[in-house]
PDB file of C-alpha atoms (C1' of nucleotides) in Angstrom:
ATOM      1  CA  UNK E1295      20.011  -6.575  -9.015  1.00 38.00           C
ATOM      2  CA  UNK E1296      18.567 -10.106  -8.428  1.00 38.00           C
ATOM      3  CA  UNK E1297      17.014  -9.202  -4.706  1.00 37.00           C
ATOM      4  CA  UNK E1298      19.311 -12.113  -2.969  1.00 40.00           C
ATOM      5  CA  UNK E1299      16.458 -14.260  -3.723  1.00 41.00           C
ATOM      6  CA  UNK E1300      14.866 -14.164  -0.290  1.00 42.00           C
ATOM      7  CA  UNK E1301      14.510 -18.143   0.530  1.00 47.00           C
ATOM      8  CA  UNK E1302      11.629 -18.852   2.390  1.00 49.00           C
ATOM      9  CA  UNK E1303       9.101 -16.478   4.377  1.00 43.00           C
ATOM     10  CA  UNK E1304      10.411 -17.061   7.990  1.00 43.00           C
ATOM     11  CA  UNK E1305      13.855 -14.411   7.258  1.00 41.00           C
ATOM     12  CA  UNK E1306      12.559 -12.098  10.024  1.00 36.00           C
ATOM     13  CA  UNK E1307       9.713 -12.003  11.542  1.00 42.00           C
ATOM     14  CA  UNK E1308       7.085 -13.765   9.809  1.00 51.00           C
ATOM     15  CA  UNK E1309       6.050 -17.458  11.219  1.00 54.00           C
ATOM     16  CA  UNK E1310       6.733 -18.389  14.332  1.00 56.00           C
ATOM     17  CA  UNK E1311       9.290 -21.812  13.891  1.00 57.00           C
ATOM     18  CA  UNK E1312       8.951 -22.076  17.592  1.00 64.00           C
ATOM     19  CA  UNK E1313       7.706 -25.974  16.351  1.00 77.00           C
ATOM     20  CA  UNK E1314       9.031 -27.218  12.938  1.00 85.00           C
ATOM     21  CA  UNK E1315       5.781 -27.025  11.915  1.00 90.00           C
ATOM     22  CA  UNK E1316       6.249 -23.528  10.978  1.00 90.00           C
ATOM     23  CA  UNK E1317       9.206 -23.725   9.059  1.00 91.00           C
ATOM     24  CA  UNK E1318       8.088 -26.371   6.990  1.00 94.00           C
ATOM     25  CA  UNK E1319       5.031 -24.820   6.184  1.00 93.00           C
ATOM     26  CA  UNK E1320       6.913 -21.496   5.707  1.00 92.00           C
ATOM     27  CA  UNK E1321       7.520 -23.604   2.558  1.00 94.00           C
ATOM     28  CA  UNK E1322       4.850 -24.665   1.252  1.00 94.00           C
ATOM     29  CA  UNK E1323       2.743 -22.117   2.324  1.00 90.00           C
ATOM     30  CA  UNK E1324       1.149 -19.176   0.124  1.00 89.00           C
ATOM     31  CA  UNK E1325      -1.288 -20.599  -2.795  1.00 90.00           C
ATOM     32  CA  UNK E1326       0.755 -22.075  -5.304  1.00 94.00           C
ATOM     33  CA  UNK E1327       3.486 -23.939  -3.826  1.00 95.00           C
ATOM     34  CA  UNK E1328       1.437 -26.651  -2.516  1.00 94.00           C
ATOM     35  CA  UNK E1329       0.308 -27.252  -6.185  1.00 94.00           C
ATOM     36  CA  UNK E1330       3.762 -27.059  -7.845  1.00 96.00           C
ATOM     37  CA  UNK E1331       4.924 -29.357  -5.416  1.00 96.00           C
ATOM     38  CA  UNK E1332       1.967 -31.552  -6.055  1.00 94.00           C
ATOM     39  CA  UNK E1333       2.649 -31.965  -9.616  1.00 95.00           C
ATOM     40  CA  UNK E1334       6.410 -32.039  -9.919  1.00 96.00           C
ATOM     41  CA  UNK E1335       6.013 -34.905  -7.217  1.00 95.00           C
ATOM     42  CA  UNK E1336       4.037 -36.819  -9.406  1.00 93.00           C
ATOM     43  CA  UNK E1337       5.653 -35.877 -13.325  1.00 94.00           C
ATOM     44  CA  UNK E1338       9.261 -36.171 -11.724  1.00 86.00           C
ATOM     45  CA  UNK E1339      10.314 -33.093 -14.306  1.00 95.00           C
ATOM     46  CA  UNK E1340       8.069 -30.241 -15.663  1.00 97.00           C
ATOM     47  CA  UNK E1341       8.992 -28.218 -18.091  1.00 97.00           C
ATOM     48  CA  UNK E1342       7.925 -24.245 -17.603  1.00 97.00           C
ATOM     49  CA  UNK E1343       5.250 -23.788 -20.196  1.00 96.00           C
ATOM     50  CA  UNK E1344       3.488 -27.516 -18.948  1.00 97.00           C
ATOM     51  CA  UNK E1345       3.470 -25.919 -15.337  1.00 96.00           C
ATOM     52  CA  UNK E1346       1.716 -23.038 -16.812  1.00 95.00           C
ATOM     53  CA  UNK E1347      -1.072 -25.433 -18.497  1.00 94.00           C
ATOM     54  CA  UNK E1348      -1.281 -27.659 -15.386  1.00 93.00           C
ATOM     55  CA  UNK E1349      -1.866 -24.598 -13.038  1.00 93.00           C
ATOM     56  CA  UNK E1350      -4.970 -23.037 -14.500  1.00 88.00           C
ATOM     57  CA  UNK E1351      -4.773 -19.764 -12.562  1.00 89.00           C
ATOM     58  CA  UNK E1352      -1.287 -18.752 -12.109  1.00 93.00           C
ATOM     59  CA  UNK E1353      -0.084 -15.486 -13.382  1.00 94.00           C
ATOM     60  CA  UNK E1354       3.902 -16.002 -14.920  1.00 95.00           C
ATOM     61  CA  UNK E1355       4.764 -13.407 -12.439  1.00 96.00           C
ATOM     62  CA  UNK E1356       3.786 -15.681  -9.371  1.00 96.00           C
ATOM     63  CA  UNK E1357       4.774 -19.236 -11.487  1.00 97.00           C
ATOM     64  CA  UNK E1358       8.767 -17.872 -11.440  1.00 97.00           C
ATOM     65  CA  UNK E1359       8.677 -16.042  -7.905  1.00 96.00           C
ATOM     66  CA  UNK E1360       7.473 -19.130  -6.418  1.00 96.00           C
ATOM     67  CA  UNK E1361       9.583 -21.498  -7.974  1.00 97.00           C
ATOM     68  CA  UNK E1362      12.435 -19.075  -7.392  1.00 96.00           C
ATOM     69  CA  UNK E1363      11.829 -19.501  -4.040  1.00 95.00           C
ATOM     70  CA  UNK E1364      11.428 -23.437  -3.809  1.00 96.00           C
ATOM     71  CA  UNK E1365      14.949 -23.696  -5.847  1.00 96.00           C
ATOM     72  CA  UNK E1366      16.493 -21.056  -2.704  1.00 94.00           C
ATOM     73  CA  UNK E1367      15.050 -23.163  -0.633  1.00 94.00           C
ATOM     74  CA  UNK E1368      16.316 -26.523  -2.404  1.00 95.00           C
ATOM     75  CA  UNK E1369      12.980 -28.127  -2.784  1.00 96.00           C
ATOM     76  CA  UNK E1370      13.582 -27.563  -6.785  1.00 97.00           C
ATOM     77  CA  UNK E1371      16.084 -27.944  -9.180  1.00 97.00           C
ATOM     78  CA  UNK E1372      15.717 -25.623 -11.942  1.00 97.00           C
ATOM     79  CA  UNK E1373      17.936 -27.336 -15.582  1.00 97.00           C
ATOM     80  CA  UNK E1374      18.628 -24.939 -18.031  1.00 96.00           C
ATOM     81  CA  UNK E1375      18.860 -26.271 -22.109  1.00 96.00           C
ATOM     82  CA  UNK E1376      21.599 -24.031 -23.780  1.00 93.00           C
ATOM     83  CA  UNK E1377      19.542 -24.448 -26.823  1.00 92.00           C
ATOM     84  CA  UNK E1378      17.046 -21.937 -29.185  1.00 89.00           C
ATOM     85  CA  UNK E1379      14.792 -21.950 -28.220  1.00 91.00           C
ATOM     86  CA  UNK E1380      15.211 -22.134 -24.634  1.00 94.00           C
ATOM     87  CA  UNK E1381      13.834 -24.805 -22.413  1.00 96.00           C
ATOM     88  CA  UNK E1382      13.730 -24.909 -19.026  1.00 97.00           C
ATOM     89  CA  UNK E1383      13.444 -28.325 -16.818  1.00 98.00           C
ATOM     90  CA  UNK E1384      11.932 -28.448 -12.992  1.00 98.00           C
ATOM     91  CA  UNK E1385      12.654 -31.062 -10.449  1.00 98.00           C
ATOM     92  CA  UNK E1386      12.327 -32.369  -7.127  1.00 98.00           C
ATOM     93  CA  UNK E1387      15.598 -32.191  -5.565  1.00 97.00           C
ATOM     94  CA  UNK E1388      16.339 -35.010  -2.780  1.00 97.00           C
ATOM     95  CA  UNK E1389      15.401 -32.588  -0.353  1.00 97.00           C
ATOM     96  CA  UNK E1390      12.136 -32.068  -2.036  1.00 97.00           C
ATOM     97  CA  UNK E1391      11.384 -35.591  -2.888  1.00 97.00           C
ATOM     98  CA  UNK E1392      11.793 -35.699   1.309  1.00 97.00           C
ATOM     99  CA  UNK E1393       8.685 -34.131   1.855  1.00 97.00           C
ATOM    100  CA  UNK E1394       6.289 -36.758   0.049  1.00 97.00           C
ATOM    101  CA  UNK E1395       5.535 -38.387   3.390  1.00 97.00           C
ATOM    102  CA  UNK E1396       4.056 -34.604   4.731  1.00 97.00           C
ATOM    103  CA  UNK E1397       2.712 -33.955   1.308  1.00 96.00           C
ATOM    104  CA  UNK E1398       0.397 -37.396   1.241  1.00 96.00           C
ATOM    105  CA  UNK E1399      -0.800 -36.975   4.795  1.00 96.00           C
ATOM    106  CA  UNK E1400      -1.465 -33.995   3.969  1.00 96.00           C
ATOM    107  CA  UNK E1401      -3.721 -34.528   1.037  1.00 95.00           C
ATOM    108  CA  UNK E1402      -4.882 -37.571   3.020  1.00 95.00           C
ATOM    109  CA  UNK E1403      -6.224 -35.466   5.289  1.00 96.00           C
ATOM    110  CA  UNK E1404      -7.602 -33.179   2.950  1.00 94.00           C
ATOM    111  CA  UNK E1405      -9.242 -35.923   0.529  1.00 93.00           C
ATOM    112  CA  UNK E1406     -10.733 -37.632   3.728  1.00 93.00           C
ATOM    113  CA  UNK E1407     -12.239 -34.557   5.424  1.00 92.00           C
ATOM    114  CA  UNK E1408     -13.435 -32.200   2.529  1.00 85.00           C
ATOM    115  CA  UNK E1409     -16.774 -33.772   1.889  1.00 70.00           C
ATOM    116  CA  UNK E1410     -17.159 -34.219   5.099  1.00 50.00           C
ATOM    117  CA  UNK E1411     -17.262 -30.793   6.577  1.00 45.00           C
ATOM    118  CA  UNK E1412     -17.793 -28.791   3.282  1.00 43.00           C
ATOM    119  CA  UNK E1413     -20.390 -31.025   1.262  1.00 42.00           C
ATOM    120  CA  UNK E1414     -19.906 -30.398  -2.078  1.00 41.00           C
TER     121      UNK E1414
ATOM    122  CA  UNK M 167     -22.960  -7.150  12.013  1.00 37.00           C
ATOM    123  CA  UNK M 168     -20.523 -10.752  12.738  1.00 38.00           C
ATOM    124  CA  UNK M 169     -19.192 -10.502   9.143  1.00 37.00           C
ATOM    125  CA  UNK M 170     -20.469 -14.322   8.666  1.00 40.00           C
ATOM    126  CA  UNK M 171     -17.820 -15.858  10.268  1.00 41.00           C
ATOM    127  CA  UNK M 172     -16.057 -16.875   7.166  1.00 43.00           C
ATOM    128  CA  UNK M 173     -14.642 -20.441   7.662  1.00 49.00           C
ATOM    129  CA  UNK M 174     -11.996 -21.656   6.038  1.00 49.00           C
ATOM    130  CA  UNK M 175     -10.192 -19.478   2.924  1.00 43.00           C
ATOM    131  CA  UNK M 176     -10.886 -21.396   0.048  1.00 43.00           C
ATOM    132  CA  UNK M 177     -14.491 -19.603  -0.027  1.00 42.00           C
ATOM    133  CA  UNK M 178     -14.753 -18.092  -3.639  1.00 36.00           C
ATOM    134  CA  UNK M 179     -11.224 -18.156  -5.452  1.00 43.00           C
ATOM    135  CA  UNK M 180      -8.207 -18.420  -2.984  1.00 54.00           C
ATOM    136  CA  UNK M 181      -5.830 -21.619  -2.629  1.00 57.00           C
ATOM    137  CA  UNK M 182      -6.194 -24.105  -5.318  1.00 58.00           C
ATOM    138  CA  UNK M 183      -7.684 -27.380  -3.537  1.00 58.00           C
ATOM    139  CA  UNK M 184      -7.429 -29.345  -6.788  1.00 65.00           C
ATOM    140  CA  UNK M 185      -6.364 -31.749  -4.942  1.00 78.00           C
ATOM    141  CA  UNK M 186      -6.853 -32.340  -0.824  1.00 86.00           C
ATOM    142  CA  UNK M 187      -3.910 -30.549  -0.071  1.00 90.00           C
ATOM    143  CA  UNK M 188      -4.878 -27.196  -1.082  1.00 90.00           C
ATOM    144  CA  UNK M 189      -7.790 -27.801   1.100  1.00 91.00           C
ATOM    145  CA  UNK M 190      -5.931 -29.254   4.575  1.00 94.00           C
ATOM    146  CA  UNK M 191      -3.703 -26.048   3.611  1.00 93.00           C
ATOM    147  CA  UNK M 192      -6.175 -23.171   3.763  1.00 92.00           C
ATOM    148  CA  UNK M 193      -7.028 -24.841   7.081  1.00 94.00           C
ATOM    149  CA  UNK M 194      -4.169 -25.088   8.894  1.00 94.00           C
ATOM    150  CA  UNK M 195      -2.414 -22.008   6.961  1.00 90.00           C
ATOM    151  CA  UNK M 196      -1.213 -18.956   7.377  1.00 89.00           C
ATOM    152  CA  UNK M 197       0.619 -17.159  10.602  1.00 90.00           C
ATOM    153  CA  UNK M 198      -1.120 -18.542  13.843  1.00 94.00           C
ATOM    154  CA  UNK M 199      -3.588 -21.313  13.124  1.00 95.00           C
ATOM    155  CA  UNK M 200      -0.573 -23.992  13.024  1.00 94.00           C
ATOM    156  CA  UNK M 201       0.963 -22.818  16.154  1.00 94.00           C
ATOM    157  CA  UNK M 202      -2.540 -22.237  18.133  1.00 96.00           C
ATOM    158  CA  UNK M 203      -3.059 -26.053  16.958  1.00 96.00           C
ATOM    159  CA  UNK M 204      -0.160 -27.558  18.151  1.00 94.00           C
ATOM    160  CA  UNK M 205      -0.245 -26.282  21.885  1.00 95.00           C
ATOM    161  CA  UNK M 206      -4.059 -27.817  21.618  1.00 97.00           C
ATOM    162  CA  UNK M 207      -2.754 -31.135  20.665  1.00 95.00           C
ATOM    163  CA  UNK M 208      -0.328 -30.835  23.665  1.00 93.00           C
ATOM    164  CA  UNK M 209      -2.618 -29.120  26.060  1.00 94.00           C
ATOM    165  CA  UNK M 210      -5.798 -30.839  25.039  1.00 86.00           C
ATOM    166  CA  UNK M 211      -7.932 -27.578  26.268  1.00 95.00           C
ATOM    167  CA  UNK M 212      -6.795 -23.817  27.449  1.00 97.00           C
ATOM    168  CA  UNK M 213      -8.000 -20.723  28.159  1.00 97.00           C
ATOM    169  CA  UNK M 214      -8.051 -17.547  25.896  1.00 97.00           C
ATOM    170  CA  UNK M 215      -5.415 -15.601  28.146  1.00 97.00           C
ATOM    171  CA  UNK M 216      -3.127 -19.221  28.599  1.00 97.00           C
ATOM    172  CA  UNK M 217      -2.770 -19.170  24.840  1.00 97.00           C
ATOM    173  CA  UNK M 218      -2.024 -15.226  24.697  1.00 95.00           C
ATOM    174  CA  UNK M 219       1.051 -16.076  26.946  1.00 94.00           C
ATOM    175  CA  UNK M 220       1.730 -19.384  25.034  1.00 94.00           C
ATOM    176  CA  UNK M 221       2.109 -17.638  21.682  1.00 93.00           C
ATOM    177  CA  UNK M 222       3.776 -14.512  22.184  1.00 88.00           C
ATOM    178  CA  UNK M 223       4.159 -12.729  19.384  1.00 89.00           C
ATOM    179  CA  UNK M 224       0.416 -13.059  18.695  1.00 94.00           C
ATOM    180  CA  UNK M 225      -2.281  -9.712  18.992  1.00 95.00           C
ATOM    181  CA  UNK M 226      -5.480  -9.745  20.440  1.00 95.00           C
ATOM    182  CA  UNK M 227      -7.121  -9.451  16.894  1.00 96.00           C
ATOM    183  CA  UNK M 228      -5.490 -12.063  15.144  1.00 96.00           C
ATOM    184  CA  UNK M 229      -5.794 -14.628  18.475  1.00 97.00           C
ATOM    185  CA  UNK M 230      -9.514 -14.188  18.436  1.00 97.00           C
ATOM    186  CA  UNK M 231      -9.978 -13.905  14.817  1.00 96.00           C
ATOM    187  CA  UNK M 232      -7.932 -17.402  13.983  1.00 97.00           C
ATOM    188  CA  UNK M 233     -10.069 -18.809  17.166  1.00 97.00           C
ATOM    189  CA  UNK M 234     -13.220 -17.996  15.524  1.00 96.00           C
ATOM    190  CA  UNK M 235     -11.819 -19.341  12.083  1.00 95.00           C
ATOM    191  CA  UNK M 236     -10.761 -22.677  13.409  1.00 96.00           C
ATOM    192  CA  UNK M 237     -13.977 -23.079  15.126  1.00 96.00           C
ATOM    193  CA  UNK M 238     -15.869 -22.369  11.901  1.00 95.00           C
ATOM    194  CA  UNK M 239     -14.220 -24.872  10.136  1.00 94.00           C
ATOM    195  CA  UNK M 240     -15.158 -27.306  13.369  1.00 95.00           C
ATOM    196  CA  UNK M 241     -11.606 -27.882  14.384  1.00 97.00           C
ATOM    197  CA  UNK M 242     -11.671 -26.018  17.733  1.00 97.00           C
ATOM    198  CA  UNK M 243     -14.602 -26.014  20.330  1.00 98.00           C
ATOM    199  CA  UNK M 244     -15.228 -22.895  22.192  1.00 97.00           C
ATOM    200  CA  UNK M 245     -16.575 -23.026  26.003  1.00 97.00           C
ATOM    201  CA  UNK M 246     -18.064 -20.310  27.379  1.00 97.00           C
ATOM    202  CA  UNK M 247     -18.564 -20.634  30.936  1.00 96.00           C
ATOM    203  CA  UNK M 248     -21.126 -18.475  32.724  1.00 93.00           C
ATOM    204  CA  UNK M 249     -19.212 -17.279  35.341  1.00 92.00           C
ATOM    205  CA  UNK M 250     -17.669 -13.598  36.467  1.00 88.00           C
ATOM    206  CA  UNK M 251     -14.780 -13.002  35.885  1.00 91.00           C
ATOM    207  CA  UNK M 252     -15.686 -15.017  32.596  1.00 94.00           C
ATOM    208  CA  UNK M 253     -13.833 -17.998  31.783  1.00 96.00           C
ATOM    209  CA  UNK M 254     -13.898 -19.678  28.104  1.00 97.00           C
ATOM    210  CA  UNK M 255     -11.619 -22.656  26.812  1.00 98.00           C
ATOM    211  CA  UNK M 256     -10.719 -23.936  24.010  1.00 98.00           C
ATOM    212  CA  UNK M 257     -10.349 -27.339  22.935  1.00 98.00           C
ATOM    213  CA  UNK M 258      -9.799 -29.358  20.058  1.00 98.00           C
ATOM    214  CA  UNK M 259     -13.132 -31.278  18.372  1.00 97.00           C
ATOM    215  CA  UNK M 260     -12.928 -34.923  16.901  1.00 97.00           C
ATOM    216  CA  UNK M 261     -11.656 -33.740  13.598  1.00 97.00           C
ATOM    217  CA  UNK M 262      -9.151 -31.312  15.376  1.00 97.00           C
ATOM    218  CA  UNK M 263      -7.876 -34.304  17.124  1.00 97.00           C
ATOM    219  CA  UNK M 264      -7.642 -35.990  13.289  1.00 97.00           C
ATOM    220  CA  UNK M 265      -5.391 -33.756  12.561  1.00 97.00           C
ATOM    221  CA  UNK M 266      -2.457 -34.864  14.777  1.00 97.00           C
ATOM    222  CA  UNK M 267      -0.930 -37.848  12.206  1.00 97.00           C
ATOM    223  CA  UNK M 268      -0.792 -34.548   9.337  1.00 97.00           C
ATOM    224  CA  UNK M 269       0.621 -32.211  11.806  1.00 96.00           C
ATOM    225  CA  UNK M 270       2.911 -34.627  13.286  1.00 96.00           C
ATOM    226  CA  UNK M 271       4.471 -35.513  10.115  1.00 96.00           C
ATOM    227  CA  UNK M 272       4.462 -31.670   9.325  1.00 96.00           C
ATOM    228  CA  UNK M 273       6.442 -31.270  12.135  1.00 95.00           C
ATOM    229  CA  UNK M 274       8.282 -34.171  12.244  1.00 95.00           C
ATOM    230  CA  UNK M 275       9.598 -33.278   8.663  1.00 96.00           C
ATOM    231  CA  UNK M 276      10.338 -29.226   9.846  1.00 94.00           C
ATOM    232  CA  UNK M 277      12.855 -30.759  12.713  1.00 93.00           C
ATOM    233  CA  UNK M 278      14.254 -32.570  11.064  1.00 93.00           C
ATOM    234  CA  UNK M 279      15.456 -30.457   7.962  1.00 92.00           C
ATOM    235  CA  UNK M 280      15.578 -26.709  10.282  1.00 85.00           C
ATOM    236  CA  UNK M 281      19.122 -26.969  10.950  1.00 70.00           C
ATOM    237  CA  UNK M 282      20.542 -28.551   7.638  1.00 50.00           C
ATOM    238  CA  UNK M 283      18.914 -25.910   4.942  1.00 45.00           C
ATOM    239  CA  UNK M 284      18.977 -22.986   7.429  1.00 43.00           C
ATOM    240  CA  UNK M 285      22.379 -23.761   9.788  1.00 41.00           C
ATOM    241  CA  UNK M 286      20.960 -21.984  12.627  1.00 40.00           C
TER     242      UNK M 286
ATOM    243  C1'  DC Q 928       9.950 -20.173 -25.039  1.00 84.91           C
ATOM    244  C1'  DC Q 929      11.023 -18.376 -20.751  1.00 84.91           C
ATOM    245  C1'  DG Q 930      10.998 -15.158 -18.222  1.00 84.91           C
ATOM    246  C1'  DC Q 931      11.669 -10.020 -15.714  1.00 84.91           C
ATOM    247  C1'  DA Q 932       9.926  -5.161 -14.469  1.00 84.91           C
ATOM    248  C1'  DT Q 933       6.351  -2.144 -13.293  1.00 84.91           C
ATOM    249  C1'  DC Q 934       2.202  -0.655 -11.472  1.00 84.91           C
ATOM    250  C1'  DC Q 935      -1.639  -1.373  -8.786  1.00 84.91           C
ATOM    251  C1'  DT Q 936      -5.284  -3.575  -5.697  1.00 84.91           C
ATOM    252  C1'  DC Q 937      -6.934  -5.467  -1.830  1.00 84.91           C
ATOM    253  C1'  DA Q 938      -6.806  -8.806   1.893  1.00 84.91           C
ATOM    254  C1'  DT Q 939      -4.186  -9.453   5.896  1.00 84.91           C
ATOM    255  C1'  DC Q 940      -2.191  -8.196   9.868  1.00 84.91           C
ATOM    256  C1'  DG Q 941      -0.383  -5.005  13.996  1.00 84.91           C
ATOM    257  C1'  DA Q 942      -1.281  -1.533  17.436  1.00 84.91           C
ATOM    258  C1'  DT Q 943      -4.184   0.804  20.202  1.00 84.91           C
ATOM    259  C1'  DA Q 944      -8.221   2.055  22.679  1.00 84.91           C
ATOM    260  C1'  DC Q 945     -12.418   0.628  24.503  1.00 84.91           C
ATOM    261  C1'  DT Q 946     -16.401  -2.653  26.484  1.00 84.91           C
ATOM    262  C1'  DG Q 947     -19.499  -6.380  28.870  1.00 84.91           C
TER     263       DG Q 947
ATOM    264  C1'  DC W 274     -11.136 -11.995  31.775  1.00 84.91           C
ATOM    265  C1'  DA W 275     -12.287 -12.110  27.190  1.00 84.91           C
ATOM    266  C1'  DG W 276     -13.021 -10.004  23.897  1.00 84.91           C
ATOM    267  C1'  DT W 277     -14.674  -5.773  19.994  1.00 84.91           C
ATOM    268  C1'  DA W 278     -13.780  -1.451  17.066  1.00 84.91           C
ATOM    269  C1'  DT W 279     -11.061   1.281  14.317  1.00 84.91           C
ATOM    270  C1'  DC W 280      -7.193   2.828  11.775  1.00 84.91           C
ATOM    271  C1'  DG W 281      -3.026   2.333   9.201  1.00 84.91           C
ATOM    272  C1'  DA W 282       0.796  -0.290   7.351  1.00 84.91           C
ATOM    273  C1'  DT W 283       2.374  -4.037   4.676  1.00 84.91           C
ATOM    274  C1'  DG W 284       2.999  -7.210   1.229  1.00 84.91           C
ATOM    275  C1'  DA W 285       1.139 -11.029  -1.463  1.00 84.91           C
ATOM    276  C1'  DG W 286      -0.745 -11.446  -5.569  1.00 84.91           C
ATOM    277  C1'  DG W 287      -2.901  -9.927 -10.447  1.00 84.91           C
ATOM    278  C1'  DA W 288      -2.421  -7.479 -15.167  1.00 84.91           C
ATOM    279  C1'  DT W 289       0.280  -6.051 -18.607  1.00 84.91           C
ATOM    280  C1'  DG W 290       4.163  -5.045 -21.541  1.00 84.91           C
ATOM    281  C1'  DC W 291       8.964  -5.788 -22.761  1.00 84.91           C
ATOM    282  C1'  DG W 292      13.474  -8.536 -23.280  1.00 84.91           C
ATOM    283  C1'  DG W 293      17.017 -12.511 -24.312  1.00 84.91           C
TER     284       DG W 293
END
DNA sequence: CCGCATCCTCATCGATACTG
DNA sequence: CAGTATCGATGAGGATGCGG
């Protein structure tokens, strides 16, 4: 039935994109696409099972809905090996790659400012 | 009872802030805080009932409750001025002000790609 | 190995009514 | 004007078991 594979949260109602700033963190939003993101920008290709081991927490449920919805929304390429047994290949697309600016400011930010208010 | 005020959302489990990211994320996340942020950074300081008619789609609840979230996490300063009718503004602090490199290139990034992934 | 389907929980959010 | 209180709906996310 494959559920049109509903892209990105912002369909409907959802965020407001009145700014850009809501579409783009339509996303990368939620709390695991941030960290897929983060690790396919800096391993270039992941295979399924070594995004499993890198993401401590995720559930496989959540691993393939959210990287169903970064390939809809052409942040990731997903490269299937016609071979037994199967492996599976993620990328950055170009599109994805794109976003590395954002990302790094964004984890500037975040590396600069989280001892700072939450001491840890 | 004031519920504790619960900052930011990476309390207990929540987003992943392996890395910075996940931490700038939970900050500036979900439905309101980014847009409530933005017409700061452009207004520099506004009353409760200017950003009710700024962000339209937004309820009383979830205005007041992102207010007091943001100004947990130090972002936004709340002024309450004596007066009656009362009159209280909102304004970014210092490291809401820090913010506006990260949002800017969040935005910058969400103009730029709105119209070629989603045609609109 | 790489998923999908199902069930379920619980935080989040929307609407409404009310208050200092 | 600037909120608070309460209720209900919704949907993101977790656990588990099965399938190609």
């Amino acid at each position: 039935m494959r559920k049109e594979t509903s892209s990105n949260a912002l369909n409907e109602k959802k965020i407001n994109a009145t700014c850009g700033m809501g579409y783009a963190l339509s996303l990368i939003g939620g709390r695991w696409k941030s960290n897929i993101l983060w690790r396919l920008l800096n391993s270039d290709k992941l295979r399924y099972s070594e995004l499993r081991r890198l993401i401590p927490g995720i559930s496989e449920r959540m691993l393939v809905s959210q990287l169903r919805e970064l390939e809809a929304d052409q942040l990731v390429l997903r490269v299937v090996y016609p071979e037994v047994p199967p492996r599976v290949e993620y990328a950055l697309t170009d599109l994805g790659k794109s976003m590395r600016p954002m990302l790094q400011s964004i984890s500037d930010w975040g590396e600069m400012h989280r001892k700072v208010t939450a001491e840890d």
